[in-house]
MMTF fields as JSON, N, C-alpha, C and O atoms, coordinates in Angstrom:
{
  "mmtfVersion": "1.0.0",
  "mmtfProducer": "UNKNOWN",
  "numBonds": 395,
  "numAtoms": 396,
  "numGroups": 99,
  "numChains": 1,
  "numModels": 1,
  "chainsPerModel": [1],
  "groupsPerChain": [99],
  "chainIdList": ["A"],
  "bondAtomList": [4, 2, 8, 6, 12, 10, 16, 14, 20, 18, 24, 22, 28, 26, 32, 30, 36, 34, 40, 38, 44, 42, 48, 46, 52, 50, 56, 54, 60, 58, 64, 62, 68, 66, 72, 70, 76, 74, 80, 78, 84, 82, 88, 86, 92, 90, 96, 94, 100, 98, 104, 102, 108, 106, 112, 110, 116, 114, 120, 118, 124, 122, 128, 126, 132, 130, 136, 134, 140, 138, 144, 142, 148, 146, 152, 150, 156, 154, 160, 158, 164, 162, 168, 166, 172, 170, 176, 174, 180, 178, 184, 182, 188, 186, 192, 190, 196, 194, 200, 198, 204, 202, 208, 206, 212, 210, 216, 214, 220, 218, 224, 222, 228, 226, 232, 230, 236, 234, 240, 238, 244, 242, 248, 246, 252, 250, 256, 254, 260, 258, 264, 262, 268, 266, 272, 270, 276, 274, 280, 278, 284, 282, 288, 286, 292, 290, 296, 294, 300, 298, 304, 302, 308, 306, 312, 310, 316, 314, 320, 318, 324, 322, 328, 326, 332, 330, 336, 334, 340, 338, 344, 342, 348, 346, 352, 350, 356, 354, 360, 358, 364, 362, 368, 366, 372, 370, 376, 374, 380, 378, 384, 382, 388, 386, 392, 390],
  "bondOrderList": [1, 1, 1, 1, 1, 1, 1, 1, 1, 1, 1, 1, 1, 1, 1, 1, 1, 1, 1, 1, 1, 1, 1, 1, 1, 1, 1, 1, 1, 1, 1, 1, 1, 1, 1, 1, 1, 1, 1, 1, 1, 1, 1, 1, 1, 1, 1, 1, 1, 1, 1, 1, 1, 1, 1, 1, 1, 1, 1, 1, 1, 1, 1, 1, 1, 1, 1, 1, 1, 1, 1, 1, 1, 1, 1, 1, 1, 1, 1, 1, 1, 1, 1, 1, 1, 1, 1, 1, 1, 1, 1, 1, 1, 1, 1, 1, 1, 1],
  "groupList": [{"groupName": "UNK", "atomNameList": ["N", "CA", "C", "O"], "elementList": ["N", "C", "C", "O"], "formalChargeList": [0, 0, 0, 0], "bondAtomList": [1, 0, 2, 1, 3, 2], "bondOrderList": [1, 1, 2], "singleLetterCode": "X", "chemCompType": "L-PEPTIDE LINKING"}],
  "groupTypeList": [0, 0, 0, 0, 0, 0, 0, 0, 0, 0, 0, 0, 0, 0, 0, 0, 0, 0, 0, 0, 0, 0, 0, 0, 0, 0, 0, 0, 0, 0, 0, 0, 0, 0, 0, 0, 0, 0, 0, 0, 0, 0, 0, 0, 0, 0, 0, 0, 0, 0, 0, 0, 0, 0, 0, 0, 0, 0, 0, 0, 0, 0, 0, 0, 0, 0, 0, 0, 0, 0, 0, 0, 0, 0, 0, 0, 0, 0, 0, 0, 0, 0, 0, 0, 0, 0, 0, 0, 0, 0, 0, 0, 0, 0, 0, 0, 0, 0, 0],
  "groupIdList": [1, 2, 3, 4, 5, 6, 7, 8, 9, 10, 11, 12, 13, 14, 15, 16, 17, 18, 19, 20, 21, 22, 23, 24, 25, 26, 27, 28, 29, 30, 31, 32, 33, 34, 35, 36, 37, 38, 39, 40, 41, 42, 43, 44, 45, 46, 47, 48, 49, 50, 51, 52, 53, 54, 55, 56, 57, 58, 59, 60, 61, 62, 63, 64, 65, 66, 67, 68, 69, 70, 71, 72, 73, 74, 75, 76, 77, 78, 79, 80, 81, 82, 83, 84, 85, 86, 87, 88, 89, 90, 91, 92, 93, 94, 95, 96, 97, 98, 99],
  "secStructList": [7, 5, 7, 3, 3, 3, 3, 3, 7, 7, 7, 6, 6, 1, 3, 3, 3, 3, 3, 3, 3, 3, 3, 3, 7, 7, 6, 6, 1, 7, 7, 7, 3, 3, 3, 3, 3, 3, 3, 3, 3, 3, 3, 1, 7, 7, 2, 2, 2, 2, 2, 2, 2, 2, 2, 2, 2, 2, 6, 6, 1, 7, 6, 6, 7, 3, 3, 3, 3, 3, 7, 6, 6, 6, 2, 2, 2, 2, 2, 2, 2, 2, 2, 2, 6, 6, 7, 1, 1, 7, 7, 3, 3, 3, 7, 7, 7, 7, 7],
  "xCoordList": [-109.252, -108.079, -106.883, -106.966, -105.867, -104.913, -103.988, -104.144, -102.425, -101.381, -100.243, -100.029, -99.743, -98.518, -97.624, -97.678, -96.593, -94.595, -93.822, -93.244, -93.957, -93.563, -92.132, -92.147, -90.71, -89.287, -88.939, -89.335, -87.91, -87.119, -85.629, -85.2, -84.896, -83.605, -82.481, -82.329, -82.079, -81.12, -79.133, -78.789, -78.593, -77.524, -76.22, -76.224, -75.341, -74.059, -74.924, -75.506, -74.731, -75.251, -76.716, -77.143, -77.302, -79.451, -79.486, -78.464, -80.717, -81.28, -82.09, -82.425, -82.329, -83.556, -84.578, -84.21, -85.967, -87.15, -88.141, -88.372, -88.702, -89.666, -91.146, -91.291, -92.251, -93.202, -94.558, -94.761, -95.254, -95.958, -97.683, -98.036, -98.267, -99.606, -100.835, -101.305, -101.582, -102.94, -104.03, -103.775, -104.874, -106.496, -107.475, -107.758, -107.655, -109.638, -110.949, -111.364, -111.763, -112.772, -113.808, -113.784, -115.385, -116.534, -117.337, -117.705, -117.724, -118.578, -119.848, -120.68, -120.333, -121.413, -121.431, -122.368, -120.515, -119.834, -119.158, -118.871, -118.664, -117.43, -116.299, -115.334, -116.55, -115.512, -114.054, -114.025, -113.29, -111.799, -110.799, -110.488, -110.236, -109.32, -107.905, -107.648, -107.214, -105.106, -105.234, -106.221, -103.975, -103.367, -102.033, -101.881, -100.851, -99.501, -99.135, -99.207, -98.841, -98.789, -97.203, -97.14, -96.269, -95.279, -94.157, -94.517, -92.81, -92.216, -91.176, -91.097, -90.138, -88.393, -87.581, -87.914, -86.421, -84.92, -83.971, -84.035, -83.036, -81.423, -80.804, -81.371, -79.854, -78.726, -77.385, -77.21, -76.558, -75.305, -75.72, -74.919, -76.757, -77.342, -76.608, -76.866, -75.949, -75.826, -77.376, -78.115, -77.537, -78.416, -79.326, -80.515, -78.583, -78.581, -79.378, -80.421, -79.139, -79.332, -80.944, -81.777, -80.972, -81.979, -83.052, -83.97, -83.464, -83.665, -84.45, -85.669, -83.278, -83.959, -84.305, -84.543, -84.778, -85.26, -86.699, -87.755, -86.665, -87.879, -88.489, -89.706, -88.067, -88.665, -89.371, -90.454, -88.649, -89.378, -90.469, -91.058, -90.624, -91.397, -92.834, -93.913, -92.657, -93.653, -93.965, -94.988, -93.086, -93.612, -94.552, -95.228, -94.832, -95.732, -96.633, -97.062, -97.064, -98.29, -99.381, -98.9, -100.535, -101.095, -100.488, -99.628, -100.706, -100.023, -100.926, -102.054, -100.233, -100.974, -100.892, -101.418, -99.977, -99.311, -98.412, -97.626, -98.293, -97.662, -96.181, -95.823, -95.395, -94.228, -93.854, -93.307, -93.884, -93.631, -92.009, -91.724, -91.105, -89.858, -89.422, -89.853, -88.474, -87.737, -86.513, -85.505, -86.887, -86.178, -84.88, -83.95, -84.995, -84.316, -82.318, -81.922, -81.702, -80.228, -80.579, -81.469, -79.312, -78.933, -80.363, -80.224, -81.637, -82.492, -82.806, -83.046, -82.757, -83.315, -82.519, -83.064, -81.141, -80.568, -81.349, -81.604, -81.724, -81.922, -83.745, -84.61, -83.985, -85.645, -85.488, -86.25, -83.819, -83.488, -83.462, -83.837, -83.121, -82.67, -84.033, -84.096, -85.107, -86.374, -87.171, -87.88, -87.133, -87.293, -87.016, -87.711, -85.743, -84.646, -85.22, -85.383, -85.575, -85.708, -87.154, -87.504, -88.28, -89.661, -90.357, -90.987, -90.333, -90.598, -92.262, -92.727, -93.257, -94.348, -95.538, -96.644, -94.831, -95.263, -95.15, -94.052, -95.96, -95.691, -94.638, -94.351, -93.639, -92.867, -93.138, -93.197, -93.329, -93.442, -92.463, -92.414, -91.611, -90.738, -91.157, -91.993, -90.523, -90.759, -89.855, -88.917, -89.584, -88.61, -89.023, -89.871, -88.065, -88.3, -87.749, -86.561, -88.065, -87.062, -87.812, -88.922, -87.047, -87.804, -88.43, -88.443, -89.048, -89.898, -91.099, -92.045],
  "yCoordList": [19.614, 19.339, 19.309, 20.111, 18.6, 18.28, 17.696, 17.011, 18.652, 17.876, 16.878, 16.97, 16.215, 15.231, 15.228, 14.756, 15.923, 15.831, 14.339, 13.959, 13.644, 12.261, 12.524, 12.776, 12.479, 12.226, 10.967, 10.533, 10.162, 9.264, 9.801, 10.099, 9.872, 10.112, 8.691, 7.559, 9.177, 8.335, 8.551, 9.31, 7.689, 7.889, 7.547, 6.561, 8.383, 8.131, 8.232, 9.178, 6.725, 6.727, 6.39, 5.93, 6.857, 6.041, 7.691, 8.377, 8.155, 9.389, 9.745, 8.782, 10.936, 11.04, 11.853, 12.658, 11.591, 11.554, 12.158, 11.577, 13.253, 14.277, 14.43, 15.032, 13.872, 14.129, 14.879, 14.529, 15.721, 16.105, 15.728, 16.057, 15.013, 14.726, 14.832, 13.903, 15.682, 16.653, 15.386, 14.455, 15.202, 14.173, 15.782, 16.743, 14.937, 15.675, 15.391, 14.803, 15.402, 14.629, 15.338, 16.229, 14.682, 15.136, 15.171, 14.049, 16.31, 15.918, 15.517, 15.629, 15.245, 14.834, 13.418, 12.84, 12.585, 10.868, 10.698, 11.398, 10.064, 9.223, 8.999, 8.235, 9.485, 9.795, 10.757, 11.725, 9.898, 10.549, 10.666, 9.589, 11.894, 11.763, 12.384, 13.237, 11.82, 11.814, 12.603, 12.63, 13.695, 13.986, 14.541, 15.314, 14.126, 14.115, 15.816, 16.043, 16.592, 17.958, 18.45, 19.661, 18.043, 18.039, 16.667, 15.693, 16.693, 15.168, 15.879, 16.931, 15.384, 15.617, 14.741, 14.161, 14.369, 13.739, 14.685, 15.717, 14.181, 14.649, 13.124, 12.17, 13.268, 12.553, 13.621, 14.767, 12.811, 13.908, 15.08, 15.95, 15.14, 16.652, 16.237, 15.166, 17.076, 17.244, 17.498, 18.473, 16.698, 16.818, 17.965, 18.063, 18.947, 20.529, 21.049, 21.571, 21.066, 21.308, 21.109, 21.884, 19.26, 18.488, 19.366, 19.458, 20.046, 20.183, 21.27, 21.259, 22.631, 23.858, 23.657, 24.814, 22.896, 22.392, 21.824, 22.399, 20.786, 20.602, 21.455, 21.278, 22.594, 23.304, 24.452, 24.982, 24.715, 25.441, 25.327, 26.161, 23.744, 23.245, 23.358, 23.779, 22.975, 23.379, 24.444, 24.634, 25.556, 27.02, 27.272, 28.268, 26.803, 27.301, 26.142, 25.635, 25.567, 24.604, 25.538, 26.538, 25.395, 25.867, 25.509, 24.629, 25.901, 25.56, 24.374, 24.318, 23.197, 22.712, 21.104, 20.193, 21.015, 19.952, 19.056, 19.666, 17.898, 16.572, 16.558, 16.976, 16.063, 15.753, 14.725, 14.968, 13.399, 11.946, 12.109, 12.87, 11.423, 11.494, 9.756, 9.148, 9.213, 8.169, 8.495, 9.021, 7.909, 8.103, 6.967, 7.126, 6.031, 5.086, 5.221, 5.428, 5.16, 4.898, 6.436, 6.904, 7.168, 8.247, 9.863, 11.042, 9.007, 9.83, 10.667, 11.875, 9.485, 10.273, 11.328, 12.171, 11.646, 13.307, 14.337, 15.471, 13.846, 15.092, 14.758, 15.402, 14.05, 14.61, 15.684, 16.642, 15.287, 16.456, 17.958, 19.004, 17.821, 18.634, 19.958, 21.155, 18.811, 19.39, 19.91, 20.901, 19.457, 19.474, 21.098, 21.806, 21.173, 22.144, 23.291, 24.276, 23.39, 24.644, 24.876, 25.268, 24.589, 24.602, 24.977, 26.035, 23.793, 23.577, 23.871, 23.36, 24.755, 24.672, 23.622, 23.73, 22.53, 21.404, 20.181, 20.2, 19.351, 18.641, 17.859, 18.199, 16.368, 16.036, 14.629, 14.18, 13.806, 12.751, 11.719, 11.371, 11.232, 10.015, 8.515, 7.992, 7.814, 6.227, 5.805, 6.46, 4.535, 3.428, 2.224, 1.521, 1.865, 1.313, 0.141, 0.218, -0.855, -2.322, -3.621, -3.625, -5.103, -6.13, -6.22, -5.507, -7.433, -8.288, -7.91, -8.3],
  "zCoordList": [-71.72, -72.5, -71.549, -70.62, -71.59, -70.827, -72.002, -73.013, -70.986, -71.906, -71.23, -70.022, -71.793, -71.132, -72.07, -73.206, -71.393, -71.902, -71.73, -70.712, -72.913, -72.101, -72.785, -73.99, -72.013, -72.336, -71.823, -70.741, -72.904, -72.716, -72.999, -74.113, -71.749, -72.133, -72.624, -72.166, -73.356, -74.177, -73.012, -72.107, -73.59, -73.142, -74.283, -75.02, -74.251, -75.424, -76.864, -77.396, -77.281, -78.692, -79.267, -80.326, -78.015, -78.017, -78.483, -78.507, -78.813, -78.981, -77.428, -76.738, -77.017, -76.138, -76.971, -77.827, -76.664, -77.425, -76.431, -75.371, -76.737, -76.396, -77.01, -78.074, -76.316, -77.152, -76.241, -75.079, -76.786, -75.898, -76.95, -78.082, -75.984, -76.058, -75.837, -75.18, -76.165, -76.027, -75.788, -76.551, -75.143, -74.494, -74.218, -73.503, -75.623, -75.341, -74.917, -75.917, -74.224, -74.007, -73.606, -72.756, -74.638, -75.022, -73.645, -73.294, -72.709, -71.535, -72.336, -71.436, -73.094, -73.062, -73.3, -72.75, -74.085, -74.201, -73.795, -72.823, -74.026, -73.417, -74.66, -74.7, -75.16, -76.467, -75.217, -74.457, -75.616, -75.711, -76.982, -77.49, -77.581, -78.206, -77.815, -76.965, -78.535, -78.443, -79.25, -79.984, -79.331, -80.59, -80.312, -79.366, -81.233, -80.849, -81.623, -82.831, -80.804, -81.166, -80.941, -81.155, -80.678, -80.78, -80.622, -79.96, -81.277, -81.474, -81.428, -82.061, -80.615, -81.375, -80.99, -79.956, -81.559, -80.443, -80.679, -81.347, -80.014, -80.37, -79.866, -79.333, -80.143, -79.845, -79.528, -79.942, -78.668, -77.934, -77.285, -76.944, -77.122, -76.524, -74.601, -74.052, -74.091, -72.939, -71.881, -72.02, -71.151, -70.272, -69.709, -70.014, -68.743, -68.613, -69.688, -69.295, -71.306, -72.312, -72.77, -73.24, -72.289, -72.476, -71.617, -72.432, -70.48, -69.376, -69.946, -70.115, -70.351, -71.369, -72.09, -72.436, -73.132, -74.554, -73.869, -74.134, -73.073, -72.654, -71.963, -72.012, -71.128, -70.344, -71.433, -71.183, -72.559, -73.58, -74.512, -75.201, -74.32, -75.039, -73.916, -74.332, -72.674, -71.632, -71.344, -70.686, -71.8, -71.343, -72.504, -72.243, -73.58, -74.893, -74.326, -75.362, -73.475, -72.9, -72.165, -71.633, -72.072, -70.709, -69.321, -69.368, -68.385, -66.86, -66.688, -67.176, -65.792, -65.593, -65.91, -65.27, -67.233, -68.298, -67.602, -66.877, -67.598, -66.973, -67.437, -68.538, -66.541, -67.652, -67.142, -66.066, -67.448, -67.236, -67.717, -68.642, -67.093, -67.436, -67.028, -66.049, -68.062, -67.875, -67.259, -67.733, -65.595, -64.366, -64.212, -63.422, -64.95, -64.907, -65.022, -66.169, -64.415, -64.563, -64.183, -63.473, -65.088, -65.14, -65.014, -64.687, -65.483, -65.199, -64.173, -64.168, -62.913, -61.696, -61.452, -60.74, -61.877, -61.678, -62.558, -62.155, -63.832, -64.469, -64.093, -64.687, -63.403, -63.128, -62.107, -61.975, -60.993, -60.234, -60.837, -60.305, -61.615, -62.46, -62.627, -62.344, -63.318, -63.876, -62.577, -62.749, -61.569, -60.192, -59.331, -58.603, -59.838, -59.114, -59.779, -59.059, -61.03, -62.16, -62.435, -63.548, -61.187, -61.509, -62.133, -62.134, -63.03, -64.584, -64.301, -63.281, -65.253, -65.501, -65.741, -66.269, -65.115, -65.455, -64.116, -63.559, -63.672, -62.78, -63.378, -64.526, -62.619, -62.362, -62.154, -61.009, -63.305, -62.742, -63.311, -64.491, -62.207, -62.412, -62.621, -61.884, -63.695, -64.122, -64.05, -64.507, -63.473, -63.688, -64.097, -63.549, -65.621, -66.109, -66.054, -66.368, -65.809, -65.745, -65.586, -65.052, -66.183, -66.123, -64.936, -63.933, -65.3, -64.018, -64.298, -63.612]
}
């Protein structure tokens, strides 16, 4: 069992969106299942803020749990952020953009 913290931070008037996602899988098939075990946003939430809210949501995880973060624009500080405050959780940055 393994979990992944996927955040999209929002900016001004977008929401940012927190979801953390549990993969189970049968050693004896090849059966995998998802299941979405936690969901939230805010909107206007200060960053810093954003940072403790997610980090609380990872401390009730086993060790060990992913946290994919939307690195894009203003992100890559607060992945600094998640970075700086060694979050229970690995650290992984996305950038998102055409092409």
């Amino acid at each position: 069992m393994t979990f992944t913290i996927g955040l999209d931070l929002g900016q001004a008037a977008d929401y940012t969106a927190v979801s953390v996602l549990e993969t189970t899988s049968e050693p004896s098939s090849r059966v995998v299942s998802h299941a979405v075990r936690h969901l939230d946003r805010w909107r206007g939430v200060p960053y810093p803020e954003i940072v403790e809210r997610v980090a609380l949501v990872a401390s009730k995880l086993p060790a060990g749990a992913a946290l994919v973060v939307d690195a894009t624009g203003v992100g890559a500080a607060v992945v600094d952020l998640f970075q700086r405050d060694r979050l229970r959780a690995s650290v992984t940055p996305v950038s998102i953009h055409g092409g």
